[in-house]
CSV table of N, CA and C in Angstrom, one decimal:
chain,number,residue,atom,x,y,z
T,16,MET,N,9.0,-12.5,-15.7
T,16,MET,CA,8.2,-11.6,-14.8
T,16,MET,C,7.1,-12.5,-14.1
T,17,PRO,N,6.9,-12.4,-12.8
T,17,PRO,CA,5.9,-13.2,-12.1
T,17,PRO,C,4.5,-12.8,-12.6
T,18,PRO,N,3.6,-13.8,-12.5
T,18,PRO,CA,2.2,-13.5,-13.0
T,18,PRO,C,1.5,-12.4,-12.3
T,19,THR,N,1.7,-12.2,-11.0
T,19,THR,CA,1.1,-11.1,-10.2
T,19,THR,C,2.1,-10.5,-9.3
T,20,MET,N,2.3,-9.2,-9.4
T,20,MET,CA,3.2,-8.5,-8.5
T,20,MET,C,2.4,-7.7,-7.5
T,21,PHE,N,1.1,-7.4,-7.8
T,21,PHE,CA,0.3,-6.5,-6.9
T,21,PHE,C,-1.0,-7.3,-6.7
T,22,SER,N,-1.5,-7.2,-5.4
T,22,SER,CA,-2.8,-7.9,-5.1
T,22,SER,C,-3.5,-7.1,-4.1
T,23,LEU,N,-4.8,-7.3,-4.0
T,23,LEU,CA,-5.7,-6.8,-3.0
T,23,LEU,C,-6.1,-8.0,-2.1
T,24,THR,N,-6.3,-7.7,-0.9
T,24,THR,CA,-6.8,-8.8,0.0
T,24,THR,C,-7.6,-8.3,1.1
T,25,THR,N,-8.5,-9.1,1.7
T,25,THR,CA,-9.2,-8.7,2.9
T,25,THR,C,-8.6,-9.4,4.1
T,26,SER,N,-7.6,-10.3,3.9
T,26,SER,CA,-7.0,-11.1,4.9
T,26,SER,C,-5.8,-10.3,5.5
T,27,PRO,N,-5.4,-10.6,6.7
T,27,PRO,CA,-4.2,-9.9,7.3
T,27,PRO,C,-3.0,-10.1,6.4
T,28,ILE,N,-2.2,-9.1,6.3
T,28,ILE,CA,-0.9,-9.2,5.5
T,28,ILE,C,0.2,-9.8,6.4
T,29,ILE,N,0.8,-10.8,6.0
T,29,ILE,CA,1.9,-11.5,6.7
T,29,ILE,C,3.2,-11.3,5.9
T,30,PRO,N,4.0,-10.3,6.4
T,30,PRO,CA,5.3,-10.0,5.6
T,30,PRO,C,6.1,-11.3,5.3
T,31,SER,N,6.2,-12.2,6.2
T,31,SER,CA,7.1,-13.4,6.0
T,31,SER,C,6.7,-14.2,4.8
T,32,ASP,N,5.4,-14.2,4.5
T,32,ASP,CA,4.9,-14.9,3.3
T,32,ASP,C,5.5,-14.4,2.0
T,33,LEU,N,5.6,-13.0,1.9
T,33,LEU,CA,6.3,-12.4,0.7
T,33,LEU,C,7.8,-12.5,0.8
T,34,LEU,N,8.3,-12.3,2.0
T,34,LEU,CA,9.8,-12.3,2.2
T,34,LEU,C,10.4,-13.6,1.8
T,35,SER,N,9.6,-14.7,1.9
T,35,SER,CA,10.2,-16.0,1.6
T,35,SER,C,10.4,-16.2,0.1
T,36,THR,N,9.9,-15.3,-0.7
T,36,THR,CA,10.1,-15.5,-2.2
T,36,THR,C,11.3,-14.8,-2.7
T,37,ILE,N,12.1,-14.2,-1.9
T,37,ILE,CA,13.2,-13.4,-2.3
T,37,ILE,C,14.4,-14.3,-2.8
T,38,PRO,N,14.9,-14.1,-4.0
T,38,PRO,CA,16.0,-15.0,-4.5
T,38,PRO,C,17.3,-14.7,-3.7
T,39,GLU,N,18.1,-15.7,-3.6
T,39,GLU,CA,19.4,-15.6,-2.8
T,39,GLU,C,20.4,-14.6,-3.5
T,40,SER,N,20.1,-14.2,-4.8
T,40,SER,CA,21.0,-13.3,-5.5
T,40,SER,C,20.8,-11.9,-5.0
T,41,CYS,N,19.8,-11.6,-4.2
T,41,CYS,CA,19.4,-10.3,-3.8
T,41,CYS,C,20.1,-9.9,-2.5
T,42,GLY,N,21.0,-8.9,-2.5
T,42,GLY,CA,21.6,-8.5,-1.3
T,42,GLY,C,20.9,-7.3,-0.6
T,43,GLY,N,20.1,-6.7,-1.3
T,43,GLY,CA,19.3,-5.5,-0.8
T,43,GLY,C,17.9,-5.8,-0.8
T,44,VAL,N,17.2,-5.8,0.3
T,44,VAL,CA,15.8,-6.1,0.4
T,44,VAL,C,15.2,-4.9,1.3
T,45,VAL,N,14.3,-4.2,0.7
T,45,VAL,CA,13.6,-3.1,1.4
T,45,VAL,C,12.1,-3.4,1.5
T,46,THR,N,11.6,-3.2,2.7
T,46,THR,CA,10.1,-3.4,2.9
T,46,THR,C,9.5,-2.1,3.4
T,47,PHE,N,8.3,-1.9,3.0
T,47,PHE,CA,7.5,-0.8,3.6
T,47,PHE,C,6.2,-1.4,4.1
T,48,GLU,N,5.9,-1.1,5.4
T,48,GLU,CA,4.6,-1.5,5.9
T,48,GLU,C,3.9,-0.3,6.3
T,49,GLY,N,2.7,-0.1,5.6
T,49,GLY,CA,1.8,1.0,6.0
T,49,GLY,C,0.8,0.5,7.0
T,50,ARG,N,0.9,1.0,8.2
T,50,ARG,CA,0.0,0.5,9.3
T,50,ARG,C,-1.0,1.5,9.6
T,51,VAL,N,-2.1,1.0,10.2
T,51,VAL,CA,-3.2,1.9,10.6
T,51,VAL,C,-2.7,2.6,11.9
T,52,ARG,N,-2.7,3.9,11.9
T,52,ARG,CA,-2.2,4.7,13.1
T,52,ARG,C,-3.4,5.3,13.8
T,53,ASN,N,-3.2,5.7,15.0
T,53,ASN,CA,-4.3,6.2,15.9
T,53,ASN,C,-4.5,7.7,15.7
T,54,HIS,N,-4.0,8.4,14.7
T,54,HIS,CA,-4.2,9.8,14.5
T,54,HIS,C,-4.1,10.2,13.1
T,55,HIS,N,-4.7,11.3,12.7
T,55,HIS,CA,-4.6,11.9,11.4
T,55,HIS,C,-4.9,13.4,11.5
T,56,GLN,N,-4.0,14.2,11.2
T,56,GLN,CA,-4.2,15.7,11.2
T,56,GLN,C,-4.8,16.2,12.5
T,57,GLY,N,-4.3,15.7,13.6
T,57,GLY,CA,-4.7,16.1,14.9
T,57,GLY,C,-6.0,15.5,15.5
T,58,ARG,N,-6.5,14.5,14.7
T,58,ARG,CA,-7.7,13.8,15.1
T,58,ARG,C,-7.4,12.4,15.6
T,59,GLU,N,-8.1,11.9,16.6
T,59,GLU,CA,-7.9,10.6,17.1
T,59,GLU,C,-8.7,9.5,16.2
T,60,VAL,N,-7.9,8.6,15.6
T,60,VAL,CA,-8.5,7.6,14.7
T,60,VAL,C,-8.7,6.4,15.5
T,61,LEU,N,-9.9,5.7,15.3
T,61,LEU,CA,-10.2,4.5,15.9
T,61,LEU,C,-10.0,3.3,15.0
T,62,LYS,N,-10.3,3.5,13.7
T,62,LYS,CA,-10.2,2.4,12.8
T,62,LYS,C,-10.3,3.0,11.4
T,63,LEU,N,-9.9,2.2,10.4
T,63,LEU,CA,-10.0,2.6,9.0
T,63,LEU,C,-10.8,1.6,8.2
T,64,GLU,N,-11.4,2.1,7.1
T,64,GLU,CA,-12.1,1.2,6.2
T,64,GLU,C,-11.6,1.6,4.8
T,65,TYR,N,-11.0,0.6,4.1
T,65,TYR,CA,-10.5,0.9,2.7
T,65,TYR,C,-11.6,0.3,1.8
T,66,SER,N,-11.9,1.0,0.7
T,66,SER,CA,-12.7,0.6,-0.3
T,66,SER,C,-11.9,0.6,-1.6
T,67,ALA,N,-12.2,-0.3,-2.5
T,67,ALA,CA,-11.5,-0.4,-3.8
T,67,ALA,C,-12.4,-0.8,-4.9
T,68,HIS,N,-12.0,-0.5,-6.1
T,68,HIS,CA,-12.6,-1.0,-7.3
T,68,HIS,C,-11.7,-2.2,-7.6
T,69,PRO,N,-12.0,-3.4,-7.3
T,69,PRO,CA,-11.0,-4.5,-7.4
T,69,PRO,C,-10.4,-4.7,-8.7
T,70,VAL,N,-11.2,-4.7,-9.8
T,70,VAL,CA,-10.6,-5.0,-11.1
T,70,VAL,C,-9.7,-3.9,-11.5
T,71,LEU,N,-10.1,-2.6,-11.4
T,71,LEU,CA,-9.2,-1.5,-11.7
T,71,LEU,C,-8.0,-1.4,-10.8
T,72,ALA,N,-8.2,-1.6,-9.5
T,72,ALA,CA,-7.1,-1.5,-8.5
T,72,ALA,C,-6.1,-2.5,-8.8
T,73,GLU,N,-6.5,-3.7,-9.1
T,73,GLU,CA,-5.5,-4.8,-9.3
T,73,GLU,C,-4.8,-4.5,-10.7
T,74,SER,N,-5.5,-4.1,-11.7
T,74,SER,CA,-4.9,-3.8,-13.0
T,74,SER,C,-3.9,-2.6,-12.9
T,75,GLU,N,-4.3,-1.5,-12.2
T,75,GLU,CA,-3.4,-0.4,-12.1
T,75,GLU,C,-2.3,-0.7,-11.2
T,76,GLY,N,-2.5,-1.4,-10.1
T,76,GLY,CA,-1.5,-1.8,-9.2
T,76,GLY,C,-0.4,-2.6,-9.9
T,77,GLU,N,-0.9,-3.5,-10.7
T,77,GLU,CA,0.1,-4.4,-11.5
T,77,GLU,C,0.9,-3.5,-12.4
T,78,GLN,N,0.2,-2.5,-13.0
T,78,GLN,CA,1.0,-1.6,-14.0
T,78,GLN,C,2.0,-0.8,-13.2
T,79,VAL,N,1.7,-0.4,-12.0
T,79,VAL,CA,2.7,0.3,-11.2
T,79,VAL,C,4.0,-0.6,-11.0
T,80,MET,N,3.7,-1.8,-10.8
T,80,MET,CA,4.9,-2.8,-10.5
T,80,MET,C,5.7,-3.0,-11.8
T,81,VAL,N,5.0,-3.1,-12.9
T,81,VAL,CA,5.6,-3.3,-14.2
T,81,VAL,C,6.4,-2.0,-14.5
T,82,ASP,N,5.9,-0.8,-14.3
T,82,ASP,CA,6.6,0.4,-14.5
T,82,ASP,C,7.8,0.5,-13.6
T,83,ALA,N,7.7,0.0,-12.4
T,83,ALA,CA,8.8,0.0,-11.4
T,83,ALA,C,10.0,-0.8,-12.0
T,84,LEU,N,9.7,-2.0,-12.5
T,84,LEU,CA,10.7,-2.8,-13.0
T,84,LEU,C,11.4,-2.2,-14.2
T,85,ALA,N,10.6,-1.5,-15.0
T,85,ALA,CA,11.2,-0.8,-16.2
T,85,ALA,C,12.1,0.4,-15.7
T,86,ARG,N,11.6,1.1,-14.7
T,86,ARG,CA,12.3,2.3,-14.2
T,86,ARG,C,13.6,1.9,-13.4
T,87,PHE,N,13.5,0.8,-12.7
T,87,PHE,CA,14.7,0.4,-11.9
T,87,PHE,C,15.1,-1.0,-12.3
T,88,PRO,N,16.0,-1.0,-13.4
T,88,PRO,CA,16.4,-2.3,-14.0
T,88,PRO,C,17.2,-3.2,-13.1
T,89,GLU,N,17.8,-2.7,-12.0
T,89,GLU,CA,18.5,-3.5,-11.1
T,89,GLU,C,17.6,-4.3,-10.1
T,90,VAL,N,16.3,-3.9,-10.1
T,90,VAL,CA,15.4,-4.6,-9.2
T,90,VAL,C,15.1,-6.0,-9.7
T,91,THR,N,15.3,-7.0,-8.9
T,91,THR,CA,15.0,-8.4,-9.2
T,91,THR,C,13.6,-8.8,-8.9
T,92,LEU,N,13.1,-8.3,-7.8
T,92,LEU,CA,11.7,-8.7,-7.4
T,92,LEU,C,11.0,-7.5,-6.8
T,93,ALA,N,9.8,-7.3,-7.1
T,93,ALA,CA,8.9,-6.3,-6.5
T,93,ALA,C,7.5,-6.8,-6.3
T,94,ARG,N,7.0,-6.7,-5.1
T,94,ARG,CA,5.7,-7.2,-4.7
T,94,ARG,C,5.0,-6.1,-3.9
T,95,ALA,N,3.7,-6.0,-4.0
T,95,ALA,CA,2.9,-5.2,-3.1
T,95,ALA,C,1.5,-5.8,-2.9
T,96,VAL,N,1.0,-5.7,-1.7
T,96,VAL,CA,-0.3,-6.1,-1.4
T,96,VAL,C,-1.0,-5.1,-0.6
T,97,HIS,N,-2.2,-4.8,-0.9
T,97,HIS,CA,-3.0,-3.8,-0.2
T,97,HIS,C,-4.3,-4.4,0.3
T,98,ARG,N,-4.6,-4.1,1.6
T,98,ARG,CA,-5.9,-4.6,2.1
T,98,ARG,C,-7.0,-3.7,1.8
T,99,HIS,N,-8.2,-4.2,1.8
T,99,HIS,CA,-9.4,-3.4,1.8
T,99,HIS,C,-10.4,-4.0,2.8
T,100,GLY,N,-11.4,-3.3,3.1
T,100,GLY,CA,-12.3,-3.7,4.2
T,100,GLY,C,-11.9,-2.9,5.5
T,101,THR,N,-12.4,-3.3,6.6
T,101,THR,CA,-12.2,-2.6,7.9
T,101,THR,C,-10.9,-3.1,8.6
T,102,HIS,N,-10.2,-2.2,9.1
T,102,HIS,CA,-8.9,-2.5,9.8
T,102,HIS,C,-8.7,-1.8,11.1
T,103,ASN,N,-8.1,-2.4,12.0
T,103,ASN,CA,-7.9,-1.9,13.4
T,103,ASN,C,-6.6,-1.2,13.5
T,104,LEU,N,-6.4,-0.5,14.6
T,104,LEU,CA,-5.1,0.2,14.8
T,104,LEU,C,-4.0,-0.8,14.8
T,105,GLY,N,-2.9,-0.5,14.2
T,105,GLY,CA,-1.7,-1.4,14.1
T,105,GLY,C,-1.7,-2.4,13.0
T,106,ASP,N,-2.9,-2.6,12.3
T,106,ASP,CA,-2.9,-3.6,11.2
T,106,ASP,C,-2.1,-3.0,10.1
T,107,ILE,N,-1.5,-3.9,9.3
T,107,ILE,CA,-0.8,-3.6,8.1
T,107,ILE,C,-1.8,-3.4,7.0
T,108,ALA,N,-1.9,-2.2,6.4
T,108,ALA,CA,-2.8,-1.9,5.4
T,108,ALA,C,-2.2,-2.1,4.0
T,109,VAL,N,-0.9,-1.9,3.9
T,109,VAL,CA,-0.2,-2.1,2.6
T,109,VAL,C,1.2,-2.5,2.9
T,110,LEU,N,1.7,-3.4,2.1
T,110,LEU,CA,3.1,-3.9,2.2
T,110,LEU,C,3.7,-3.9,0.8
T,111,VAL,N,4.9,-3.3,0.8
T,111,VAL,CA,5.7,-3.3,-0.5
T,111,VAL,C,7.1,-3.9,-0.1
T,112,ILE,N,7.5,-4.8,-1.0
T,112,ILE,CA,8.8,-5.5,-0.9
T,112,ILE,C,9.5,-5.3,-2.2
T,113,VAL,N,10.8,-4.9,-2.1
T,113,VAL,CA,11.6,-4.7,-3.3
T,113,VAL,C,13.0,-5.3,-3.0
T,114,ALA,N,13.5,-6.1,-3.9
T,114,ALA,CA,14.8,-6.8,-3.7
T,114,ALA,C,15.6,-6.5,-5.0
T,115,SER,N,16.9,-6.3,-4.7
T,115,SER,CA,17.9,-6.1,-5.8
T,115,SER,C,19.2,-6.5,-5.3
T,116,SER,N,20.2,-6.5,-6.2
T,116,SER,CA,21.5,-6.9,-5.9
T,116,SER,C,22.1,-6.0,-4.8
T,117,HIS,N,21.7,-4.7,-4.9
T,117,HIS,CA,22.3,-3.7,-3.9
T,117,HIS,C,21.2,-2.9,-3.3
T,118,ARG,N,21.5,-2.2,-2.2
T,118,ARG,CA,20.4,-1.5,-1.4
T,118,ARG,C,19.9,-0.2,-2.1
T,119,ALA,N,20.8,0.6,-2.7
T,119,ALA,CA,20.4,1.9,-3.1
T,119,ALA,C,19.1,1.9,-4.0
T,120,GLU,N,19.2,1.0,-5.1
T,120,GLU,CA,18.0,1.0,-6.0
T,120,GLU,C,16.8,0.4,-5.3
T,121,ALA,N,17.0,-0.6,-4.4
T,121,ALA,CA,15.9,-1.2,-3.7
T,121,ALA,C,15.1,-0.1,-2.9
T,122,PHE,N,15.9,0.8,-2.2
T,122,PHE,CA,15.3,1.9,-1.4
T,122,PHE,C,14.5,2.8,-2.3
T,123,GLU,N,15.2,3.2,-3.4
T,123,GLU,CA,14.5,4.2,-4.3
T,123,GLU,C,13.3,3.6,-4.9
T,124,ALA,N,13.3,2.3,-5.4
T,124,ALA,CA,12.2,1.7,-6.0
T,124,ALA,C,11.0,1.5,-5.0
T,125,CYS,N,11.3,1.1,-3.8
T,125,CYS,CA,10.3,0.9,-2.8
T,125,CYS,C,9.5,2.2,-2.6
T,126,ARG,N,10.2,3.3,-2.4
T,126,ARG,CA,9.6,4.6,-2.2
T,126,ARG,C,8.7,5.0,-3.4
T,127,TRP,N,9.3,4.8,-4.6
T,127,TRP,CA,8.6,5.1,-5.8
T,127,TRP,C,7.3,4.3,-5.9
T,128,ILE,N,7.4,3.0,-5.6
T,128,ILE,CA,6.2,2.2,-5.7
T,128,ILE,C,5.1,2.6,-4.8
T,129,ILE,N,5.4,2.8,-3.5
T,129,ILE,CA,4.3,3.2,-2.6
T,129,ILE,C,3.7,4.6,-2.9
T,130,ASP,N,4.6,5.5,-3.4
T,130,ASP,CA,4.0,6.8,-3.8
T,130,ASP,C,3.1,6.6,-5.0
T,131,GLU,N,3.5,5.8,-6.0
T,131,GLU,CA,2.6,5.6,-7.2
T,131,GLU,C,1.3,4.8,-6.8
T,132,ILE,N,1.4,3.9,-5.9
T,132,ILE,CA,0.2,3.2,-5.5
T,132,ILE,C,-0.8,4.2,-4.9
T,133,LYS,N,-0.3,5.0,-4.0
T,133,LYS,CA,-1.2,6.0,-3.3
T,133,LYS,C,-1.7,7.0,-4.3
T,134,HIS,N,-1.0,7.3,-5.4
T,134,HIS,CA,-1.4,8.3,-6.4
T,134,HIS,C,-2.3,7.7,-7.4
T,135,ARG,N,-2.0,6.5,-7.9
T,135,ARG,CA,-2.7,5.9,-9.1
T,135,ARG,C,-3.7,4.9,-8.9
T,136,VAL,N,-3.7,4.1,-7.8
T,136,VAL,CA,-4.5,2.9,-7.6
T,136,VAL,C,-5.8,3.4,-7.0
T,137,PRO,N,-7.0,3.0,-7.5
T,137,PRO,CA,-8.3,3.4,-7.0
T,137,PRO,C,-8.6,2.6,-5.7
T,138,ILE,N,-8.0,3.1,-4.6
T,138,ILE,CA,-8.3,2.6,-3.3
T,138,ILE,C,-8.6,3.8,-2.4
T,139,TRP,N,-9.7,3.8,-1.7
T,139,TRP,CA,-10.1,4.9,-0.9
T,139,TRP,C,-10.1,4.6,0.6
T,140,LYS,N,-9.8,5.6,1.4
T,140,LYS,CA,-9.7,5.3,2.9
T,140,LYS,C,-10.7,6.2,3.6
T,141,ASN,N,-11.5,5.5,4.4
T,141,ASN,CA,-12.5,6.2,5.3
T,141,ASN,C,-12.0,6.0,6.7
T,142,GLU,N,-11.7,7.2,7.4
T,142,GLU,CA,-11.2,7.2,8.8
T,142,GLU,C,-12.3,7.4,9.7
T,143,PHE,N,-12.4,6.6,10.8
T,143,PHE,CA,-13.4,6.7,11.8
T,143,PHE,C,-12.8,7.3,13.1
T,144,TYR,N,-13.3,8.4,13.6
T,144,TYR,CA,-12.7,9.2,14.6
T,144,TYR,C,-13.4,8.9,16.0
T,145,ARG,N,-12.7,9.2,17.1
T,145,ARG,CA,-13.2,9.1,18.4
T,145,ARG,C,-14.5,9.9,18.6
T,146,ASP,N,-14.6,11.0,18.0
T,146,ASP,CA,-15.8,11.9,18.2
T,146,ASP,C,-17.1,11.4,17.5
T,147,GLY,N,-17.0,10.2,16.9
T,147,GLY,CA,-18.1,9.6,16.2
T,147,GLY,C,-18.3,9.9,14.7
T,148,THR,N,-17.4,10.8,14.2
T,148,THR,CA,-17.5,11.1,12.8
T,148,THR,C,-16.6,10.2,12.0
T,149,SER,N,-16.7,10.3,10.7
T,149,SER,CA,-15.8,9.6,9.8
T,149,SER,C,-15.5,10.6,8.6
T,150,GLU,N,-14.4,10.3,7.9
T,150,GLU,CA,-14.1,11.1,6.8
T,150,GLU,C,-13.3,10.3,5.8
T,151,TRP,N,-13.6,10.5,4.5
T,151,TRP,CA,-12.8,9.9,3.4
T,151,TRP,C,-11.6,10.8,3.3
T,152,THR,N,-10.4,10.2,3.3
T,152,THR,CA,-9.2,11.0,3.2
T,152,THR,C,-8.4,10.6,2.0
T,153,GLY,N,-7.6,11.5,1.5
T,153,GLY,CA,-6.8,11.2,0.3
T,153,GLY,C,-7.6,10.9,-0.9
T,154,CYS,N,-8.8,11.4,-0.9
T,154,CYS,CA,-9.8,11.1,-2.0
T,154,CYS,C,-10.6,12.3,-2.3
T,155,GLU,N,-10.1,13.3,-3.0
T,155,GLU,CA,-10.7,14.5,-3.2
T,155,GLU,C,-12.1,14.4,-3.8
T,156,GLY,N,-12.4,13.4,-4.6
T,156,GLY,CA,-13.7,13.3,-5.3
T,156,GLY,C,-14.7,12.7,-4.4
T,157,CYS,N,-14.3,12.1,-3.3
T,157,CYS,CA,-15.3,11.4,-2.5
T,157,CYS,C,-15.3,11.9,-1.0
T,158,ARG,N,-14.7,13.0,-0.8
T,158,ARG,CA,-14.6,13.5,0.6
T,158,ARG,C,-15.9,14.0,1.1
T,159,HIS,N,-16.3,13.4,2.3
T,159,HIS,CA,-17.5,13.9,3.0
T,159,HIS,C,-17.4,13.4,4.4
T,160,ALA,N,-17.9,14.2,5.4
T,160,ALA,CA,-17.9,13.7,6.8
T,160,ALA,C,-19.3,13.2,7.2
T,161,HIS,N,-19.3,12.4,8.2
T,161,HIS,CA,-20.5,11.8,8.7
T,161,HIS,C,-20.7,12.2,10.1
């Protein structure tokens, strides 16, 4: 098992950096790019700011990846990186890469990983809207508008 399968970064995510680590034995490679979009629930979004508890986020993110490898034994490689800090429209905020001998398990594992990251990892999203307000989303305990 690689030393780190999940990481946080403030730098732009470059998919080719992670894709270059895929072994030749893998015939199925699935990637998920979560990008900053210009809308959320009918509101126009200008930018996002992700906050994280780095130690807990990296620890829980790594556990998600360990759990994924246990749950999907055909997966040869699983990596995820999530940005924190301020991000503009179109930026990649999270990248998940899963590789296995065949595509079916790679697709299933990739979806499971991103769902678990969003559910378990302490990373919070603040959306900034065109009307000058902002709101924490996907974070029931910290939701408030400005």
